Tab-separated table of C-alpha atoms in Angstrom:
chain	number	residue	atom	x	y	z
A	28	MET	CA	10.348	28.158	0.798
A	29	ALA	CA	9.217	24.880	1.441
A	30	LEU	CA	5.632	23.376	-0.002
A	31	ASN	CA	3.223	21.874	2.430
A	32	ALA	CA	1.707	18.832	1.785
A	33	THR	CA	-2.031	18.439	0.019
A	34	LEU	CA	-4.567	16.640	2.068
A	35	HIS	CA	-6.906	14.132	0.001
A	36	THR	CA	-9.625	12.460	1.776
A	37	PHE	CA	-10.871	9.522	0.460
A	38	ALA	CA	-14.864	7.941	1.554
A	39	VAL	CA	-13.778	4.094	0.952
A	40	GLN	CA	-16.223	1.691	0.750
A	41	LEU	CA	-14.391	-1.733	1.114
A	42	SER	CA	-15.934	-5.137	0.619
A	43	ASP	CA	-12.632	-7.763	0.700
A	44	ILE	CA	-14.681	-10.965	-0.077
A	45	ASP	CA	-11.189	-12.790	-0.138
A	46	ARG	CA	-10.636	-12.163	3.799
A	47	GLY	CA	-13.898	-11.094	4.843
A	48	VAL	CA	-13.571	-7.645	5.139
A	49	TYR	CA	-16.567	-5.133	5.095
A	50	GLU	CA	-15.618	-1.759	5.990
A	51	GLU	CA	-16.379	1.767	5.609
A	52	LEU	CA	-13.582	3.719	6.068
A	53	ASP	CA	-13.075	7.741	6.418
A	54	LEU	CA	-8.968	8.525	5.577
A	55	ARG	CA	-7.279	11.621	4.939
A	56	VAL	CA	-4.124	11.532	3.380
A	57	ALA	CA	-1.411	13.888	3.204
A	58	GLN	CA	0.523	13.881	0.187
A	59	HIS	CA	4.150	15.088	0.341
A	60	PRO	CA	4.964	17.192	-2.178
A	61	SER	CA	7.868	15.191	-3.348
A	62	GLU	CA	5.036	12.364	-3.623
A	63	THR	CA	3.487	11.357	-7.194
A	64	ALA	CA	0.272	10.650	-7.443
A	65	GLU	CA	0.575	7.589	-8.244
A	66	TYR	CA	2.759	6.462	-4.679
A	67	MET	CA	0.208	7.985	-2.490
A	68	LEU	CA	-2.531	6.053	-4.451
A	69	THR	CA	-1.152	2.536	-4.239
A	70	ARG	CA	-0.341	3.462	-0.288
A	71	VAL	CA	-4.173	3.983	0.284
A	72	LEU	CA	-4.453	0.482	-1.565
A	73	ALA	CA	-2.047	-0.798	0.313
A	74	TYR	CA	-3.975	0.285	3.197
A	75	CYS	CA	-7.289	-0.999	2.498
A	76	LEU	CA	-5.814	-4.255	0.718
A	77	GLU	CA	-4.156	-5.152	4.551
A	78	TYR	CA	-6.760	-3.311	6.319
A	79	GLU	CA	-7.408	-4.443	10.294
A	80	GLU	CA	-7.570	-3.753	13.567
A	81	GLY	CA	-4.067	-1.279	14.443
A	82	ILE	CA	-3.653	-0.082	11.029
A	83	ALA	CA	-2.321	3.448	10.418
A	84	PHE	CA	-0.610	5.261	7.928
A	85	SER	CA	2.859	6.357	9.081
A	86	VAL	CA	3.076	9.346	11.240
A	87	GLY	CA	6.401	10.913	10.045
A	88	GLY	CA	4.609	10.330	6.374
A	89	VAL	CA	6.683	9.534	3.284
A	90	SER	CA	9.471	11.358	4.616
A	91	SER	CA	9.922	8.846	7.169
A	92	THR	CA	12.906	6.297	7.234
A	93	ASP	CA	12.056	4.810	10.756
A	94	GLU	CA	8.837	3.622	9.680
A	95	PRO	CA	6.986	2.120	6.511
A	96	PRO	CA	4.292	4.065	4.910
A	97	VAL	CA	1.787	1.954	6.086
A	98	MET	CA	2.035	-0.463	9.263
A	99	ILE	CA	0.067	-2.593	11.823
A	100	ARG	CA	0.267	-2.805	15.527
A	101	ASP	CA	-1.318	-4.950	18.338
A	102	LEU	CA	-2.409	-3.319	21.316
A	103	THR	CA	0.928	-3.318	23.179
A	104	THR	CA	1.922	-0.994	20.179
A	105	ARG	CA	4.150	-4.112	18.937
A	106	MET	CA	4.370	-3.633	15.042
A	107	THR	CA	3.054	-6.951	13.506
A	108	ALA	CA	3.315	-5.802	9.525
A	109	TRP	CA	5.428	-3.610	7.696
A	110	ILE	CA	3.956	-2.552	4.758
A	111	ASP	CA	6.004	-0.861	2.169
A	112	VAL	CA	5.344	0.722	-0.852
A	113	GLY	CA	7.304	1.794	-4.287
A	114	ALA	CA	10.524	0.184	-5.044
A	115	PRO	CA	12.145	0.365	-0.876
A	116	GLU	CA	15.647	-0.363	-0.392
A	117	ALA	CA	16.864	-3.695	0.702
A	118	ALA	CA	18.183	-2.241	3.933
A	119	ARG	CA	14.583	-0.869	4.647
A	120	ILE	CA	13.181	-4.333	3.803
A	121	HIS	CA	15.656	-5.876	5.885
A	122	ARG	CA	15.134	-3.369	9.188
A	123	GLY	CA	11.313	-4.026	8.153
A	124	SER	CA	11.832	-7.879	8.943
A	125	LYS	CA	13.514	-7.637	11.723
A	126	LEU	CA	10.783	-5.658	13.256
A	127	ALA	CA	7.444	-6.741	12.522
A	128	ASP	CA	6.120	-10.198	12.167
A	129	ARG	CA	5.252	-10.049	8.516
A	130	VAL	CA	6.407	-7.570	5.736
A	131	VAL	CA	4.667	-6.800	2.356
A	132	ILE	CA	5.530	-4.482	-0.694
A	133	TYR	CA	2.916	-2.932	-2.537
A	134	THR	CA	4.301	-1.403	-6.131
A	135	HIS	CA	3.079	0.819	-8.590
A	136	ARG	CA	5.890	0.072	-10.523
A	137	ASP	CA	7.714	-2.785	-12.659
A	138	PRO	CA	7.440	-5.733	-10.277
A	139	VAL	CA	10.441	-7.409	-12.154
A	140	LYS	CA	12.852	-4.299	-11.773
A	141	VAL	CA	11.493	-4.147	-8.474
A	142	LEU	CA	12.426	-7.202	-7.432
A	143	ALA	CA	15.597	-7.641	-9.432
A	144	GLN	CA	17.096	-5.247	-7.170
A	145	LEU	CA	16.473	-6.926	-4.126
A	146	PRO	CA	17.382	-10.457	-4.203
A	147	ALA	CA	21.279	-9.832	-4.454
A	148	LYS	CA	21.088	-8.264	-0.747
A	149	ARG	CA	20.752	-9.418	2.155
A	150	ILE	CA	17.341	-9.260	4.191
A	151	HIS	CA	16.161	-11.089	6.898
A	152	HIS	CA	13.414	-14.050	5.876
A	153	ALA	CA	13.374	-12.704	2.476
A	154	SER	CA	11.627	-15.893	1.835
A	155	GLU	CA	8.565	-14.905	3.884
A	156	ILE	CA	8.287	-11.698	2.247
A	157	ARG	CA	5.532	-10.579	-0.908
A	158	VAL	CA	5.239	-8.327	-3.047
A	159	TYR	CA	1.989	-7.333	-4.866
A	160	SER	CA	1.405	-5.651	-7.916
A	161	PHE	CA	-1.180	-4.300	-10.210
A	162	ASP	CA	-1.515	-4.034	-14.428
A	163	PRO	CA	1.083	-1.832	-15.570
A	164	THR	CA	-1.213	0.620	-16.458
A	165	PHE	CA	-4.140	0.568	-13.577
A	166	ILE	CA	-2.392	2.925	-11.209
A	167	GLU	CA	-1.561	5.429	-13.865
A	168	ASP	CA	-5.211	5.284	-15.300
A	169	ALA	CA	-6.442	5.660	-11.820
A	170	THR	CA	-4.622	8.791	-10.809
A	171	GLN	CA	-6.401	10.766	-13.625
A	172	PHE	CA	-9.318	10.510	-11.460
A	173	LEU	CA	-8.306	11.779	-8.222
A	174	GLN	CA	-9.521	14.928	-6.528
A	175	ARG	CA	-9.212	16.618	-3.246
A	176	ARG	CA	-12.186	14.780	-1.931
A	177	ASN	CA	-12.414	11.004	-3.398
A	178	ALA	CA	-15.473	8.399	-3.148
A	179	LEU	CA	-13.983	4.820	-3.659
A	180	THR	CA	-15.403	1.643	-3.739
A	181	LEU	CA	-13.101	-1.742	-3.445
A	182	SER	CA	-14.127	-4.763	-4.055
A	183	ILE	CA	-11.831	-7.656	-4.019
A	184	THR	CA	-12.263	-11.261	-4.896
A	185	ASP	CA	-9.989	-13.709	-5.991
A	186	ARG	CA	-7.341	-11.377	-5.798
A	187	HIS	CA	-9.346	-9.447	-8.262
A	188	LEU	CA	-9.330	-5.742	-7.176
A	189	TYR	CA	-12.857	-3.760	-8.623
A	190	LEU	CA	-12.157	0.169	-8.007
A	191	GLU	CA	-14.472	2.684	-8.759
A	192	LEU	CA	-12.941	6.161	-8.050
A	193	ASN	CA	-15.186	9.331	-8.185
A	194	GLY	CA	-17.674	7.508	-10.623
A	195	ASN	CA	-14.719	5.911	-12.502
A	196	THR	CA	-14.711	1.994	-12.740
A	197	LEU	CA	-11.079	0.027	-13.323
A	198	SER	CA	-10.049	-3.466	-12.274
A	199	THR	CA	-6.815	-5.321	-11.949
A	200	ASP	CA	-5.339	-8.603	-10.927
A	201	ILE	CA	-3.201	-8.202	-7.695
A	202	GLU	CA	-0.029	-10.603	-8.590
A	203	GLU	CA	1.759	-12.091	-6.010
A	204	HIS	CA	5.642	-12.366	-6.224
A	205	ARG	CA	8.224	-13.149	-4.208
A	206	LEU	CA	11.992	-11.826	-3.260
A	207	SER	CA	12.841	-15.944	-3.352
């Protein structure tokens, strides 16, 4: 018997001082049965950190092979940003780089290992792709506070992230890495 996705809601107060983005977001996120809490939370953070007009979660969810977990489309529905999560395969990133103007990856994994698997492969515009990571224990610690209904306050200043999740406060630097 197939397992169903678990629906999580996030009432988000977003203050991205670095980009001048201040929003209240009401997110409904389906956690696929095979999706870890760490991956789901990283997906939510990627959405918030990249928030702009036209952003959306993939319709196919995490099992979609044709779309990233998060994307930004312009008014003509052309994909302008491919936002991947975790440790995507090089072929997927190559495809995304050909489809979108910009590709970024947010990872909850060891960025050294994520980066090590990609440079040997052919990736379109690899030098322009950014990989963002958090402190190694940040995501793991934050997932302890996840519930089905979540209140999340997110502040970003000087690429430092301050997170309050259901009354629990954590913070981390957002580290930027390049593929080449």
